[in-house]
mmCIF file of C-alpha atoms in Angstrom:
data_model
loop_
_atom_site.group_PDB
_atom_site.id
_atom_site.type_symbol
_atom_site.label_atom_id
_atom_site.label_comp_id
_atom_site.label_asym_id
_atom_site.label_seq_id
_atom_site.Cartn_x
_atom_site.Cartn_y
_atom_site.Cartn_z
ATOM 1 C CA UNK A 21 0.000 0.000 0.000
ATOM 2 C CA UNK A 22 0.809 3.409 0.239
ATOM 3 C CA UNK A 23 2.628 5.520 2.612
ATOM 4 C CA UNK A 24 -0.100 5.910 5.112
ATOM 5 C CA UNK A 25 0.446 9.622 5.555
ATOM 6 C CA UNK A 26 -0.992 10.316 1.829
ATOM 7 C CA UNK A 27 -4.869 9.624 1.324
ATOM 8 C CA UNK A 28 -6.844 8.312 -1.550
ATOM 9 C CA UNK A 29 -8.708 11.514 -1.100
ATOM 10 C CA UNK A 30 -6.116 14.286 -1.830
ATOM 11 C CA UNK A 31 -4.772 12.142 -5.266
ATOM 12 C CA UNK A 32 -8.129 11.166 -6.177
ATOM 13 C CA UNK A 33 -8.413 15.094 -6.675
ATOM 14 C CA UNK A 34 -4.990 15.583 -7.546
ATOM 15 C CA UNK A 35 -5.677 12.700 -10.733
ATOM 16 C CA UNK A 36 -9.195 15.050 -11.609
ATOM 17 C CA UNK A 37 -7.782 18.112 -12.446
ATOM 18 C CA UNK A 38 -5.127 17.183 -14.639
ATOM 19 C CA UNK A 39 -0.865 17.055 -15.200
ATOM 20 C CA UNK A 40 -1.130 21.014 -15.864
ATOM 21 C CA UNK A 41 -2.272 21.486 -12.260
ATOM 22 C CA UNK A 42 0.548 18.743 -11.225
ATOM 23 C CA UNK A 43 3.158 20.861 -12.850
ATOM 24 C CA UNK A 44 2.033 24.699 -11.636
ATOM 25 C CA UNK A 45 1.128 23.227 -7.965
ATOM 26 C CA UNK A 46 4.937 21.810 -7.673
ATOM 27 C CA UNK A 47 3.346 18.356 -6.519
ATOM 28 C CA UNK A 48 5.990 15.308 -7.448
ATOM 29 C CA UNK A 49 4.799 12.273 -8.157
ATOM 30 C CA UNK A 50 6.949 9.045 -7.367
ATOM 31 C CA UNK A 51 6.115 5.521 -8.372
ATOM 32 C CA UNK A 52 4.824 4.536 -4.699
ATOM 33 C CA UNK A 53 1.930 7.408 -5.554
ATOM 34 C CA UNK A 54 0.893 5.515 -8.685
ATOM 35 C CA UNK A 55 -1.766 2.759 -6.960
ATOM 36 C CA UNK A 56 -3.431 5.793 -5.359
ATOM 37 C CA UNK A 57 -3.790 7.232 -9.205
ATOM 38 C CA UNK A 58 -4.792 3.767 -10.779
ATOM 39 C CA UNK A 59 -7.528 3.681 -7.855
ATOM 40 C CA UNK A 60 -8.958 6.830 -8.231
ATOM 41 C CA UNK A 61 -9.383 6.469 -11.888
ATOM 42 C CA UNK A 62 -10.554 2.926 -12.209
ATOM 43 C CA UNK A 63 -12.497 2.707 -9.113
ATOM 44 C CA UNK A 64 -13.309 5.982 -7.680
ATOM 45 C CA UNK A 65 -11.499 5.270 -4.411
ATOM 46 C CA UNK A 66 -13.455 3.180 -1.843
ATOM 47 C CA UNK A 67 -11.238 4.812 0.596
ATOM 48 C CA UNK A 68 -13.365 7.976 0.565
ATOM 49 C CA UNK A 69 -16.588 6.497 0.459
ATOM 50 C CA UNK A 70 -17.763 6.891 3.543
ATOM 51 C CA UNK A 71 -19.991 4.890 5.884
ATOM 52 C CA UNK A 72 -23.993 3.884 5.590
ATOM 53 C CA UNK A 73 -25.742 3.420 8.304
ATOM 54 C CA UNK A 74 -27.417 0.258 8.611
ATOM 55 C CA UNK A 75 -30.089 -1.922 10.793
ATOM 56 C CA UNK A 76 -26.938 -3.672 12.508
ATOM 57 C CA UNK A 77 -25.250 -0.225 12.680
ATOM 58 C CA UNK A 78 -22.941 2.029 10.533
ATOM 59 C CA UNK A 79 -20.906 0.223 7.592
ATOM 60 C CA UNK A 80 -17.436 1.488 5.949
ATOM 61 C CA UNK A 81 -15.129 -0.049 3.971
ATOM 62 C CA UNK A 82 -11.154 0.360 4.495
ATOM 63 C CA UNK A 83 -8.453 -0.512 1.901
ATOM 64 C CA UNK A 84 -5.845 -2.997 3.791
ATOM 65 C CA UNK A 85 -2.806 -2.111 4.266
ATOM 66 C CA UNK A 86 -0.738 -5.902 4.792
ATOM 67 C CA UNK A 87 1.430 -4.413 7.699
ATOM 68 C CA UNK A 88 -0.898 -4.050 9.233
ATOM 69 C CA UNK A 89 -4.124 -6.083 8.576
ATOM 70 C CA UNK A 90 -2.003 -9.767 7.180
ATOM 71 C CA UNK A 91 -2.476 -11.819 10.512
ATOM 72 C CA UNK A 92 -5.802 -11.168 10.886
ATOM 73 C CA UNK A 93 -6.605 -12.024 7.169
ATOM 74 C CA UNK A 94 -4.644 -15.156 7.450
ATOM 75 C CA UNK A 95 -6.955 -16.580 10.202
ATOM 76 C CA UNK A 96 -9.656 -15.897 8.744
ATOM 77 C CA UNK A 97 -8.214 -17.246 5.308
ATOM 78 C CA UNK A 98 -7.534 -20.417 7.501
ATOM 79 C CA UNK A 99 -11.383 -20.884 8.848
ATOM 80 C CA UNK A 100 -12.342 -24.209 7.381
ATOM 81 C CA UNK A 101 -15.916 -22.337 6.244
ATOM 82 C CA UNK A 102 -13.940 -19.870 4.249
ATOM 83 C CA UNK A 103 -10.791 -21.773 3.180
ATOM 84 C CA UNK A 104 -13.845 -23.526 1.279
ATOM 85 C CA UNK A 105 -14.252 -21.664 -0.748
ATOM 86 C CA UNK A 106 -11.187 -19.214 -1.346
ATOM 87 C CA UNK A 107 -8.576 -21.386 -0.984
ATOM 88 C CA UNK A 108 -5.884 -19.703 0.597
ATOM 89 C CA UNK A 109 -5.059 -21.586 3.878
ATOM 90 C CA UNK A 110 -1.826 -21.560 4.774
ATOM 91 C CA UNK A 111 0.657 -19.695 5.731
ATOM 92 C CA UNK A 112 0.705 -15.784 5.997
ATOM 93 C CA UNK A 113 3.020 -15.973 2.502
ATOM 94 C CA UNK A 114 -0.340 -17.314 0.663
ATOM 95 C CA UNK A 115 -2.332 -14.378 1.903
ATOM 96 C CA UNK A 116 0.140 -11.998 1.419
ATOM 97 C CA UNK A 117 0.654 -12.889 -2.257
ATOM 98 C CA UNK A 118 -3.275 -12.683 -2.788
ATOM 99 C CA UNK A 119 -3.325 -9.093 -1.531
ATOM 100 C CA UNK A 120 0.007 -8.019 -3.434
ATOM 101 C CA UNK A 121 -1.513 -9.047 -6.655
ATOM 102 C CA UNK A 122 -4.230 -6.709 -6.137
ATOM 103 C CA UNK A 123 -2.217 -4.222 -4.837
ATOM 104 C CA UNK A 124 0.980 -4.425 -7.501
ATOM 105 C CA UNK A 125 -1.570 -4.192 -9.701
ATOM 106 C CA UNK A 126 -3.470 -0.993 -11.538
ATOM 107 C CA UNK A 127 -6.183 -0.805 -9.377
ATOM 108 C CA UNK A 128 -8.921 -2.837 -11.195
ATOM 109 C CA UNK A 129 -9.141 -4.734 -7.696
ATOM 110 C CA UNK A 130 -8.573 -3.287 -4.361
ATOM 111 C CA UNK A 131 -9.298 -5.334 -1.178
ATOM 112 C CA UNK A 132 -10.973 -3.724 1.870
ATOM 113 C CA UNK A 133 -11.877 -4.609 5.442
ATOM 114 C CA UNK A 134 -15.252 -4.309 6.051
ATOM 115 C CA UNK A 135 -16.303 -2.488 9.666
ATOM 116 C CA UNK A 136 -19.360 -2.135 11.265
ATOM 117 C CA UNK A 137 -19.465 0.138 14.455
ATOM 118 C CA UNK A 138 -15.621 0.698 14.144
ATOM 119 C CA UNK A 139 -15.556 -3.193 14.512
ATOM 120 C CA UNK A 140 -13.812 -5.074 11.886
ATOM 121 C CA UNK A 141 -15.433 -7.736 11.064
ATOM 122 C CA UNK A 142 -15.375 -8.807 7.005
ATOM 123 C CA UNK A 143 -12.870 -8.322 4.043
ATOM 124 C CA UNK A 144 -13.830 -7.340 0.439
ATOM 125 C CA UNK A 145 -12.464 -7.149 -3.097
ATOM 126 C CA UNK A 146 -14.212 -4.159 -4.988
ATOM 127 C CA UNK A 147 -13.395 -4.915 -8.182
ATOM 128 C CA UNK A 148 -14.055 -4.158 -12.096
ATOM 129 C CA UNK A 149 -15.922 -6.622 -13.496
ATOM 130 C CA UNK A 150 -15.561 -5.336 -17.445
ATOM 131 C CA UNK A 151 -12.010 -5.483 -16.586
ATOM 132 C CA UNK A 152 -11.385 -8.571 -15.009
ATOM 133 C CA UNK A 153 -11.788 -11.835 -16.519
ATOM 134 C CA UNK A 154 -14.831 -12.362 -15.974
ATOM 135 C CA UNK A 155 -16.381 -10.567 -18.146
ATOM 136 C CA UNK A 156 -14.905 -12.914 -20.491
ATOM 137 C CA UNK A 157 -18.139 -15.259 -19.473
ATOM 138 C CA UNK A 158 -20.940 -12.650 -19.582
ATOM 139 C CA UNK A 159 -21.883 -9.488 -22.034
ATOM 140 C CA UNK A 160 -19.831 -7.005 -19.769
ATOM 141 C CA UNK A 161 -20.781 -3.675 -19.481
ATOM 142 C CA UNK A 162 -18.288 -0.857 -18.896
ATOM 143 C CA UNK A 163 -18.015 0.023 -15.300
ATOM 144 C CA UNK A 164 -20.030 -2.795 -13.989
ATOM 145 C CA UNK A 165 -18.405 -3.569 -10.573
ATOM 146 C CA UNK A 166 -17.474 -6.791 -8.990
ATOM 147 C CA UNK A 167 -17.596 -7.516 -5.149
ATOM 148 C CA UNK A 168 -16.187 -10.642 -3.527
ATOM 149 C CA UNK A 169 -17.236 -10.919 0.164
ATOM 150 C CA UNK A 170 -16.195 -13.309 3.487
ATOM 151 C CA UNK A 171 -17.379 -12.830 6.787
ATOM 152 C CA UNK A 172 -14.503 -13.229 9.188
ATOM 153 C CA UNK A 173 -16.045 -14.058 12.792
ATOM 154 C CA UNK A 174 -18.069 -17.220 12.386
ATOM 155 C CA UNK A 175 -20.549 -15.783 15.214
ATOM 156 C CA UNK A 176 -21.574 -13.102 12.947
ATOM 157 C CA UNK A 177 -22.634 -15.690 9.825
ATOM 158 C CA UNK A 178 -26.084 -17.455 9.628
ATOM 159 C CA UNK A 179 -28.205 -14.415 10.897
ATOM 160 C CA UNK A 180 -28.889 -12.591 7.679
ATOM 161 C CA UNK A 181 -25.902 -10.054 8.178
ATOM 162 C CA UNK A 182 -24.260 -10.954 4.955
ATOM 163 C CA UNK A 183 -27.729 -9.729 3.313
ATOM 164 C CA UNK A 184 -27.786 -6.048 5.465
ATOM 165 C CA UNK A 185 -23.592 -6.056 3.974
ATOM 166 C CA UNK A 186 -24.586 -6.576 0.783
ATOM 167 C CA UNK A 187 -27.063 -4.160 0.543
ATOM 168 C CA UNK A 188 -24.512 -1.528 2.185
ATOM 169 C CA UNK A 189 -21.637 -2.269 -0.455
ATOM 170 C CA UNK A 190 -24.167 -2.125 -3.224
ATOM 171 C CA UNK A 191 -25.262 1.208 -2.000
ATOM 172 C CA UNK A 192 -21.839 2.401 -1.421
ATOM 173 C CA UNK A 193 -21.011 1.348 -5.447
ATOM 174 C CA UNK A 194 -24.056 3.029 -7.108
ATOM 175 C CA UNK A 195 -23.745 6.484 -4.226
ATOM 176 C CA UNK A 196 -19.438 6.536 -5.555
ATOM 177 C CA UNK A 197 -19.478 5.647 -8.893
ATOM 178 C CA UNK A 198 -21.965 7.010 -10.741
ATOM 179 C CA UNK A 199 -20.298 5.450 -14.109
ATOM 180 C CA UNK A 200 -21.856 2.147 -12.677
ATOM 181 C CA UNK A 201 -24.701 0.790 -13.272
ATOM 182 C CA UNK A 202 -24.882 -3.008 -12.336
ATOM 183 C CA UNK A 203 -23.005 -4.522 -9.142
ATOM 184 C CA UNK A 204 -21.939 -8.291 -9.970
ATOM 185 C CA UNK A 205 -20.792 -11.163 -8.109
ATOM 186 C CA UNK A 206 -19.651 -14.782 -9.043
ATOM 187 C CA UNK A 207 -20.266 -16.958 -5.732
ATOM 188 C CA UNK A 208 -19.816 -20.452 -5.825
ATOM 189 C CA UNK A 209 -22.618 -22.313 -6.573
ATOM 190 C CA UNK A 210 -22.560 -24.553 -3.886
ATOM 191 C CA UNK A 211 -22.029 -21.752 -1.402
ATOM 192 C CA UNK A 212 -25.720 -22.189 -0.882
ATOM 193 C CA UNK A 213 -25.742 -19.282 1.870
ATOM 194 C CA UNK A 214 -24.097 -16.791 -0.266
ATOM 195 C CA UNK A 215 -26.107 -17.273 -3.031
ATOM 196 C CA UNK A 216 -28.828 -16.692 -1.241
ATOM 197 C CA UNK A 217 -27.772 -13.674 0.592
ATOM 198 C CA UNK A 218 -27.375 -12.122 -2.546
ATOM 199 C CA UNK A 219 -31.044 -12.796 -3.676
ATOM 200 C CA UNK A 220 -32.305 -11.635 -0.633
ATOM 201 C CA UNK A 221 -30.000 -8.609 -0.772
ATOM 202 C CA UNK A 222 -31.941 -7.749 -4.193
ATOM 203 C CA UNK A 223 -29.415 -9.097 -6.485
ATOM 204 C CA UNK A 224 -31.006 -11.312 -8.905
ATOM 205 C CA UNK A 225 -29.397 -15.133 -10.348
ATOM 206 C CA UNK A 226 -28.679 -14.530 -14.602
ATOM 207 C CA UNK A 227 -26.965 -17.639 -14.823
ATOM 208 C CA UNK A 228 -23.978 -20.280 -14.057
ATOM 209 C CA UNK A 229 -20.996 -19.451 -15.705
ATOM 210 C CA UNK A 230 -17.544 -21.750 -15.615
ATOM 211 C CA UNK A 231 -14.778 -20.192 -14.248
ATOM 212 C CA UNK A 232 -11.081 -21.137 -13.167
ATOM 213 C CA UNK A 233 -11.773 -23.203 -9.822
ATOM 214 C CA UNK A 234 -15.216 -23.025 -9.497
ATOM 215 C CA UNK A 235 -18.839 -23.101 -11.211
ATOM 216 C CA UNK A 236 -20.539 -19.910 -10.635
ATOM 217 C CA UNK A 237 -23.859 -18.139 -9.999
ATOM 218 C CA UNK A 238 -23.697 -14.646 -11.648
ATOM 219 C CA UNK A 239 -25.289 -12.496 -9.705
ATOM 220 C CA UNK A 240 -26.445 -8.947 -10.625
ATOM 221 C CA UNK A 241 -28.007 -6.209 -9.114
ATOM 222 C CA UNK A 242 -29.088 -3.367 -11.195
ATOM 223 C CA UNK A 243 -28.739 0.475 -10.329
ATOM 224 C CA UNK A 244 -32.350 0.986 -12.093
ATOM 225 C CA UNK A 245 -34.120 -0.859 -9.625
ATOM 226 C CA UNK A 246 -32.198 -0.298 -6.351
ATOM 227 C CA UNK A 247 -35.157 1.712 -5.099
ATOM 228 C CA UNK A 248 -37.718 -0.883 -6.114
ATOM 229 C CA UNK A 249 -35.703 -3.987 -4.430
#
């Protein structure tokens, strides 16, 4: 990640108003400010989106930062109910190279920690679905945005909270990007309780789709009927 000292929010403004302003404002830009840029353009920084309130109290998403956030990932990545399905038990190396591909990358993916009341208690991947491949399996549209979801404390799954997140995250992604205009997701299809999390979270099924790993249930959840749903 990042130096922590510079925020998504300044370069996300900074990467609006163009290299003229760069030059005449004497700002320098180094290659460790260049995943900030890529962010802010491809995914108009989660970091700045803000929280929602919601019935189980007020949602935010946070980018990780490894240093920080790696040994709590790891467990969870090591819970037999979500090793399951993502695969990366093991070692904090296996974690740690899942998160640096997303965050070596060019920002079509950034992972989050999820917190509710200040308590952090899920990680994310807010990604770009017409960018990723994906979109290889379904007629893409540009902008649509991808989420990928676990619940880290296992006392907080099986009461409908994955539902209340979902709804959150999909209100976050229509509220920030207004470029978007259908959320997608590709959850197992045997994760049973995902899949129908996302129904009941107003997403509706289009189809099953093969991907690397896994068959999928393609999910989507359009911005023209989020106030119907």
């Amino acid at each position: 990640m990042p130096p922590a000292e510079t925020t998504t929010s300044t370069f996300t403004g900074l990467a609006r108003q163009g290299t003229a302003r760069h030059e005449t404002t004497g700002h320098r830009f180094t290659v460790g400010l260049l995943p900030l840029l890529a962010e802010a353009d491809l995914l108009d920084s989660p970091a700045g989106w803000g929280s929602l309130p919601t019935p189980a109290g007020a949602f935010r998403l946070e980018p990780v930062r490894p240093g920080r956030d790696l040994p709590l990932l790891t467990r969870w990545m090591n819970d037999p109910d979500v090793a399951a399905y993502w695969e990366l038990a093991g070692a904090s190396a296996v974690t740690a190279a899942h998160l640096r591909a997303q965050l070596d990358g060019d920002g079509r993916s950034i992972p989050c920690l999820g917190l509710l009341d200040g308590t952090t208690m899920s990680y994310w991947e807010i990604y770009r679905a017409d960018l990723d491949p994906v979109s290889r399996h379904y007629p893409a549209r540009p902008h649509d945005t991808g989420i990928h979801l676990l619940i880290g404390d296992g006392t907080n799954r099986g009461r409908g909270l994955g539902t209340t997140l979902l709804r959150a995250v999909t209100e976050l992604v229509f509220d920030n990007r207004p470029r978007c205009t259908r959320v997608i997701a590709e959850p197992d299809i045997r994760n049973t309780p995902s899949v129908s999390a996302f129904l009941a979270a107003g997403f509706r099924y289009a189809t099953e789709i093969e991907l690397p790993g896994k068959r999928a249930a393609l999910m989507i959840r359009d911005r023209s009927l989020r106030n119907l749903l």
